[in-house]
Coordinates of C-alpha atoms and ligand atoms in Angstrom, one line a residue:
M1 CA 163.4 -39.3 -1.2
L2 CA 160.3 -38.6 0.9
D3 CA 159.5 -35.5 -1.3
R4 CA 157.9 -37.8 -3.8
Y5 CA 155.3 -38.8 -1.2
L6 CA 154.8 -35.5 0.4
P7 CA 155.8 -32.5 -1.7
N8 CA 156.3 -29.2 0.2
A9 CA 156.7 -30.8 3.6
S10 CA 157.8 -28.3 6.2
F11 CA 159.4 -30.5 8.8
I12 CA 161.5 -33.7 9.0
S13 CA 161.8 -35.6 12.2
T14 CA 164.6 -38.2 12.5
A15 CA 164.7 -40.7 15.3
P16 CA 167.3 -43.4 15.6
G17 CA 167.2 -47.1 16.5
R18 CA 169.5 -48.4 19.2
V19 CA 171.8 -51.1 20.3
N20 CA 172.2 -52.0 23.9
L21 CA 175.8 -52.7 25.0
L22 CA 175.0 -54.0 28.5
G23 CA 172.1 -54.1 31.0
E24 CA 169.7 -56.5 29.2
H25 CA 166.3 -57.3 30.6
V26 CA 166.9 -55.0 33.6
D27 CA 165.0 -51.9 32.6
Y28 CA 161.8 -53.3 34.0
N29 CA 163.6 -54.2 37.2
D30 CA 164.6 -50.6 37.9
G31 CA 168.2 -51.4 36.7
M32 CA 170.9 -49.5 34.9
V33 CA 171.3 -49.9 31.1
L34 CA 174.0 -48.9 28.5
P35 CA 172.4 -48.4 25.1
A36 CA 173.6 -46.3 22.2
A37 CA 171.5 -44.7 19.5
I38 CA 172.7 -45.8 16.0
N39 CA 172.8 -44.4 12.5
R40 CA 169.7 -46.3 11.4
A41 CA 166.6 -44.2 11.8
V42 CA 162.9 -43.4 11.2
R43 CA 162.4 -40.4 9.0
L44 CA 159.1 -38.6 9.0
V45 CA 158.2 -35.6 6.9
A46 CA 155.1 -33.5 7.7
K47 CA 153.0 -30.6 6.7
L48 CA 150.7 -29.0 9.2
T49 CA 147.0 -29.0 8.3
R50 CA 144.2 -26.9 9.7
D51 CA 142.0 -29.8 10.9
R52 CA 142.3 -32.4 13.6
T53 CA 143.2 -35.4 11.4
V54 CA 146.5 -37.1 10.7
N55 CA 146.9 -38.4 7.2
L56 CA 149.9 -40.8 7.1
Q57 CA 151.7 -42.8 4.5
A58 CA 153.9 -45.7 5.6
V59 CA 156.1 -45.5 2.6
D60 CA 157.9 -48.8 3.2
L61 CA 154.6 -50.7 3.5
G62 CA 152.9 -48.9 0.7
Q63 CA 150.0 -48.2 3.0
S64 CA 148.2 -45.1 4.3
V65 CA 145.7 -44.2 7.0
T66 CA 143.8 -41.2 8.2
F67 CA 142.8 -40.9 11.9
S68 CA 141.2 -38.2 14.0
L69 CA 143.0 -36.8 17.0
D70 CA 139.6 -36.5 18.7
H71 CA 138.8 -40.2 18.5
L72 CA 142.1 -41.9 19.5
V73 CA 140.6 -44.2 22.1
E74 CA 138.5 -46.0 19.5
K75 CA 141.7 -47.1 17.6
Q76 CA 139.9 -46.6 14.3
D77 CA 140.5 -44.7 11.1
I78 CA 138.1 -41.9 10.1
N79 CA 135.9 -44.4 8.3
G80 CA 135.5 -46.5 11.4
N81 CA 137.8 -49.3 10.3
P82 CA 140.3 -50.7 12.9
L83 CA 143.7 -49.0 12.6
P84 CA 146.3 -51.2 10.9
S85 CA 148.8 -52.5 13.5
W86 CA 151.7 -50.2 12.3
A87 CA 149.4 -47.1 12.9
L88 CA 148.9 -48.0 16.5
Y89 CA 152.4 -46.7 17.3
P90 CA 151.8 -43.1 16.1
A91 CA 148.2 -43.1 17.3
G92 CA 149.3 -44.5 20.7
T93 CA 151.9 -41.7 21.0
A94 CA 149.2 -39.2 20.2
W95 CA 146.9 -40.7 22.8
S96 CA 149.6 -40.5 25.4
L97 CA 150.4 -36.8 24.6
Y98 CA 146.7 -36.1 24.7
E99 CA 146.4 -37.7 28.1
E100 CA 149.2 -35.3 29.2
E101 CA 147.1 -32.4 27.9
L102 CA 149.8 -31.4 25.4
D103 CA 148.7 -29.5 22.3
L104 CA 148.3 -31.9 19.4
R105 CA 148.1 -30.7 15.8
G106 CA 146.8 -32.4 12.7
F107 CA 149.2 -33.0 9.8
E108 CA 149.9 -34.8 6.6
G109 CA 152.9 -37.0 6.9
A110 CA 155.0 -39.7 5.2
F111 CA 157.6 -41.9 6.9
T112 CA 160.2 -44.5 6.1
S113 CA 162.7 -46.4 8.2
D114 CA 166.0 -48.3 7.6
I115 CA 165.8 -50.0 11.0
P116 CA 165.0 -53.6 10.4
I117 CA 161.7 -54.6 12.0
G118 CA 161.7 -57.2 14.7
A119 CA 165.5 -57.3 14.8
G120 CA 166.0 -56.0 18.4
L121 CA 167.1 -52.5 17.2
S122 CA 164.0 -50.7 18.5
S123 CA 162.2 -49.9 15.3
S124 CA 158.9 -49.3 17.1
A125 CA 160.4 -47.0 19.8
A126 CA 162.0 -44.9 17.0
V127 CA 158.6 -44.5 15.3
E128 CA 157.1 -43.4 18.6
V129 CA 159.9 -40.9 19.3
A130 CA 159.9 -39.5 15.8
F131 CA 156.2 -38.7 16.1
A132 CA 156.3 -37.4 19.6
A133 CA 159.1 -35.0 18.7
L134 CA 157.2 -33.8 15.6
W135 CA 154.1 -33.2 17.7
Q136 CA 156.2 -31.3 20.1
K137 CA 157.5 -29.0 17.4
L138 CA 154.1 -28.5 15.8
G139 CA 152.5 -27.8 19.2
G140 CA 155.2 -25.4 20.3
W141 CA 155.6 -27.1 23.7
S142 CA 158.8 -28.6 25.1
V143 CA 159.6 -31.5 27.5
D144 CA 163.1 -33.0 28.1
G145 CA 164.2 -36.2 26.4
V146 CA 163.5 -38.5 29.3
K147 CA 159.9 -37.2 29.6
L148 CA 159.4 -37.6 25.9
A149 CA 160.6 -41.2 26.2
Q150 CA 158.2 -41.8 29.1
L151 CA 155.3 -40.4 27.1
C152 CA 156.1 -42.7 24.2
Q153 CA 156.5 -45.7 26.6
R154 CA 153.1 -45.1 28.0
G155 CA 151.6 -45.2 24.5
E156 CA 153.3 -48.4 23.8
N157 CA 152.3 -50.0 27.1
R158 CA 148.8 -48.9 27.4
Y159 CA 147.6 -48.2 23.8
V160 CA 149.6 -50.7 21.7
G161 CA 149.6 -53.2 24.6
V162 CA 153.3 -54.1 24.6
N163 CA 154.8 -54.1 28.1
S164 CA 158.2 -52.7 27.3
G165 CA 160.6 -50.9 29.6
L166 CA 161.9 -47.3 29.1
M167 CA 165.3 -48.1 27.6
D168 CA 164.5 -48.0 23.9
Q169 CA 162.6 -44.8 23.8
F170 CA 165.2 -43.2 26.1
A171 CA 168.0 -44.1 23.7
S172 CA 166.2 -42.9 20.6
A173 CA 165.3 -39.6 22.3
N174 CA 168.7 -38.8 24.0
G175 CA 171.5 -40.4 21.8
I176 CA 174.8 -38.6 21.6
A177 CA 177.2 -39.1 18.8
G178 CA 180.2 -41.3 19.7
N179 CA 178.8 -42.2 23.1
A180 CA 177.0 -44.9 24.9
L181 CA 174.4 -43.7 27.4
Y182 CA 174.5 -44.8 31.0
F183 CA 170.9 -44.6 32.2
D184 CA 169.5 -45.4 35.6
T185 CA 165.9 -46.4 35.0
R186 CA 164.9 -45.8 38.6
S187 CA 166.4 -42.3 39.4
L188 CA 166.3 -41.4 35.7
F189 CA 169.8 -40.0 36.0
W190 CA 171.8 -40.4 32.8
Q191 CA 175.2 -39.5 31.4
P192 CA 177.0 -40.1 28.1
V193 CA 180.0 -42.5 28.3
P194 CA 182.5 -42.4 25.4
L195 CA 183.2 -45.7 23.7
P196 CA 186.7 -46.9 24.2
P197 CA 189.2 -45.2 21.8
G198 CA 190.0 -47.4 18.8
S199 CA 186.8 -49.5 19.1
V200 CA 183.8 -49.7 16.9
I201 CA 180.3 -51.2 17.2
I202 CA 179.4 -53.9 14.7
V203 CA 175.9 -55.2 14.4
A204 CA 175.2 -58.7 13.0
D205 CA 171.7 -59.5 12.0
S206 CA 171.0 -63.2 12.3
G207 CA 168.0 -62.9 9.9
V208 CA 165.9 -64.7 12.5
R209 CA 162.9 -62.7 13.4
R210 CA 161.3 -62.8 16.8
S211 CA 158.3 -65.0 17.0
L212 CA 156.3 -65.4 20.2
A213 CA 158.5 -62.5 21.4
N214 CA 155.7 -60.7 23.1
S215 CA 154.4 -63.6 25.2
A216 CA 158.0 -64.7 26.0
Y217 CA 158.9 -61.2 27.0
N218 CA 155.9 -60.8 29.3
D219 CA 156.6 -64.2 30.7
R220 CA 160.1 -63.0 31.7
R221 CA 158.6 -60.0 33.3
A222 CA 156.2 -62.1 35.3
S223 CA 159.0 -64.2 36.6
C224 CA 160.8 -61.1 37.8
E225 CA 157.7 -60.0 39.6
Q226 CA 157.2 -63.4 41.1
A227 CA 160.8 -63.4 42.4
L228 CA 160.3 -60.0 43.9
S229 CA 157.2 -61.0 45.8
L230 CA 158.8 -64.2 47.1
L231 CA 162.0 -62.4 48.2
R232 CA 160.3 -59.3 49.7
P233 CA 159.1 -60.9 53.0
H234 CA 162.8 -61.7 53.7
L235 CA 164.3 -58.5 52.3
P236 CA 161.7 -55.9 53.3
G237 CA 163.8 -53.0 51.9
I238 CA 163.6 -54.2 48.2
R239 CA 161.4 -52.4 45.7
A240 CA 162.7 -54.2 42.6
L241 CA 165.2 -57.0 41.8
R242 CA 167.7 -54.2 41.2
D243 CA 167.9 -53.8 45.0
V244 CA 168.9 -57.5 45.7
S245 CA 172.6 -57.8 46.3
P246 CA 174.4 -61.0 45.1
E247 CA 175.1 -61.8 48.8
D248 CA 171.4 -61.6 49.8
F249 CA 170.4 -63.5 46.6
A250 CA 172.8 -66.4 47.6
I251 CA 171.0 -66.7 50.9
Y252 CA 167.5 -66.6 49.7
A253 CA 167.7 -68.0 46.1
D254 CA 166.4 -71.4 47.2
L255 CA 163.1 -70.0 48.1
L256 CA 162.4 -69.4 44.4
P257 CA 161.1 -72.0 41.9
E258 CA 163.9 -73.2 39.6
I259 CA 163.1 -71.2 36.5
T260 CA 162.3 -68.1 38.4
Q261 CA 165.5 -68.5 40.3
M262 CA 167.5 -68.7 37.1
R263 CA 165.8 -65.6 35.7
A264 CA 166.2 -63.6 38.9
R265 CA 169.9 -64.6 39.0
H266 CA 170.4 -63.1 35.6
V267 CA 169.0 -59.8 36.7
V268 CA 171.0 -59.6 39.9
D269 CA 174.2 -60.4 38.1
E270 CA 173.5 -58.2 35.1
C271 CA 173.0 -55.2 37.4
C272 CA 176.4 -55.9 38.9
R273 CA 177.9 -56.1 35.5
V274 CA 176.7 -52.7 34.5
A275 CA 178.1 -51.2 37.7
E276 CA 181.4 -52.9 37.0
A277 CA 181.4 -51.7 33.4
I278 CA 181.2 -48.0 34.0
P279 CA 184.7 -47.5 35.4
L280 CA 186.1 -49.8 32.7
L281 CA 184.5 -47.8 30.0
K282 CA 185.7 -44.5 31.5
A283 CA 189.2 -46.0 31.6
G284 CA 188.9 -47.0 28.0
D285 CA 189.3 -50.6 28.9
A286 CA 187.7 -52.3 25.8
A287 CA 189.0 -55.8 26.7
G288 CA 187.5 -55.6 30.2
F289 CA 184.2 -54.3 28.9
G290 CA 184.2 -57.0 26.2
R291 CA 184.5 -59.7 28.8
L292 CA 181.4 -58.4 30.5
M293 CA 179.5 -58.5 27.2
L294 CA 180.4 -62.1 26.8
A295 CA 179.4 -62.9 30.3
C296 CA 176.1 -61.1 29.7
H297 CA 175.4 -63.3 26.6
A298 CA 176.2 -66.5 28.5
S299 CA 173.7 -65.4 31.2
L300 CA 171.0 -64.5 28.6
R301 CA 171.5 -67.9 27.0
N302 CA 171.8 -70.1 30.0
L303 CA 169.8 -68.3 32.8
Y304 CA 167.3 -66.0 31.1
Q305 CA 166.9 -68.3 28.1
V306 CA 166.2 -65.6 25.5
S307 CA 168.8 -66.6 23.0
C308 CA 168.5 -68.9 20.0
P309 CA 171.0 -71.2 18.1
E310 CA 171.7 -68.6 15.4
L311 CA 172.6 -65.8 17.9
D312 CA 174.8 -68.3 19.9
I313 CA 176.6 -69.2 16.7
L314 CA 177.2 -65.5 15.9
V315 CA 178.7 -64.9 19.3
E316 CA 180.9 -68.0 19.2
L317 CA 182.2 -67.1 15.8
A318 CA 182.8 -63.5 16.8
Q319 CA 184.9 -64.5 19.8
E320 CA 187.3 -66.5 17.5
L321 CA 187.9 -63.6 15.2
P322 CA 190.9 -61.2 15.5
G323 CA 190.1 -57.8 17.0
C324 CA 186.9 -58.9 18.8
W325 CA 186.6 -57.6 22.4
G326 CA 183.0 -58.6 23.1
A327 CA 179.9 -60.0 21.5
R328 CA 176.3 -60.6 22.7
L329 CA 172.7 -60.6 21.7
T330 CA 171.2 -57.2 21.9
G331 CA 167.6 -56.2 22.8
A332 CA 164.9 -58.6 23.9
G333 CA 166.4 -61.7 22.1
F334 CA 164.7 -64.7 20.6
G335 CA 166.3 -63.7 17.3
G336 CA 167.4 -60.4 15.8
C337 CA 170.9 -59.1 16.2
T338 CA 174.2 -59.4 18.1
V339 CA 176.3 -56.4 19.0
N340 CA 180.1 -56.6 18.8
L341 CA 182.8 -54.4 20.2
V342 CA 185.7 -54.6 17.7
Q343 CA 189.1 -53.0 17.3
E344 CA 188.7 -50.3 14.7
N345 CA 191.5 -51.4 12.4
K346 CA 190.2 -55.0 12.3
A347 CA 186.6 -54.1 11.5
E348 CA 186.6 -55.0 7.8
E349 CA 188.3 -58.4 8.4
F350 CA 185.8 -59.0 11.3
I351 CA 182.8 -58.3 9.1
L352 CA 183.9 -60.6 6.3
G353 CA 184.9 -63.4 8.7
L354 CA 181.6 -63.3 10.6
K355 CA 179.6 -63.3 7.4
D356 CA 181.5 -66.3 6.0
G357 CA 181.5 -68.2 9.2
Y358 CA 177.8 -67.8 9.7
Q359 CA 177.0 -68.8 6.1
N360 CA 179.1 -71.9 6.5
K361 CA 177.6 -72.9 9.8
T362 CA 173.9 -72.1 9.2
N363 CA 173.4 -71.7 5.4
R364 CA 171.9 -68.4 6.2
Q365 CA 173.1 -64.9 5.3
A366 CA 173.8 -62.5 8.1
E367 CA 173.8 -58.8 7.4
V368 CA 176.9 -57.4 9.3
Y369 CA 177.6 -53.7 9.4
L370 CA 179.5 -51.0 11.2
C371 CA 177.3 -48.8 13.4
H372 CA 178.1 -45.3 14.7
A373 CA 176.8 -44.2 18.0
S374 CA 174.6 -41.3 16.9
Q375 CA 172.6 -38.3 17.9
G376 CA 169.1 -38.8 19.3
V377 CA 165.9 -37.5 17.8
H378 CA 165.9 -34.1 16.0
V379 CA 163.4 -32.2 14.0
E380 CA 164.4 -29.8 11.3
E381 CA 162.5 -27.2 9.3
L382 CA 162.7 -27.9 5.6
P383 CA 163.5 -25.0 3.3
Ligands
GLA401 C1 163.0 -54.7 24.6 C2 162.2 -53.7 25.5 C3 163.2 -52.9 26.4 C4 164.1 -53.9 27.2 C5 164.7 -54.9 26.3 C6 165.5 -55.9 27.0 O1 163.8 -54.0 23.8 O2 161.5 -52.7 24.7 O3 162.4 -52.1 27.3 O4 163.3 -54.5 28.2 O5 163.8 -55.5 25.5 O6 166.5 -55.4 27.7

């Protein structure tokens, strides 16, 4: 389909979105996360040029831009106009690779995505990872998937100005078909963990898009930092909330202002839930894992306060449906999607039941679909 926009392209880079199964809002607290890359992706085709410009078409938006690899800091196109906001992601990735002194080549490109924007499925991380992997191929250098993710994260944090953690870029870069990815965001150790046999992942999009998501996200981060600085004098060994045990937290929680205490409690509990989840997943215990997903949602709703009525309704409805092991909001929250772990042979019934129930309760349509845990970014040469 992209041939129409860029005939004779020589490469295609495909980078998936992700769901997170457990470990929400812990990646910026050095915690462990459990995302899976999904079969929704950014596809970018490209043809190397001889100059130092990038000429890009954002096919879904019907827009295009040309920027120079030698003037990234200015955040302008070659005519001196500010880059459109979508172009900050590829340009920010280029800036980060440049900072790392990696060889950057100019190209003509066109990209499209079937990851819904603002739905908590990491559409922006997938854009960054698709571009980073393409530049890697064009430049003939090679870094591992975690490093690639870190480079993309730096672009998003410092160039685009969004203070996200490492989970989304990590999942898009390292996905493995059929597996969730256990990732320790401190040690950077990771390993694939197979999904329980007979289970499938179903995503339900509430149709609510995140508004104020950035400031609310930064506000949650600030609370975590505040909690850390108030607890540290009493627990000198801690470097992040990940290091606070539930026992220590019970002793010192009262030192924290109420809202900060609630938010820190979520992080402390969520880190324990991920630790508990790994042996359950390895034993194929879908029901046990599903209970942790439900507990996570309750905590995100009540303590961390990043849910919204529509997401809560989707989770409540899901729990009542046959074959559902677990359901919770996925990603940053404030709208977007829920992720559901469902018995494979009940999947169709579940999808119909959830759609119907949601329409009845909210008068809104939810897009509900089966997702496959998928391979991470890959770049292929086109014939
Ligand atoms: C967003 C961020 C991630 C992570 C999640 C919440 O997706 O990009 O780094 O913090 O929110 O778990």
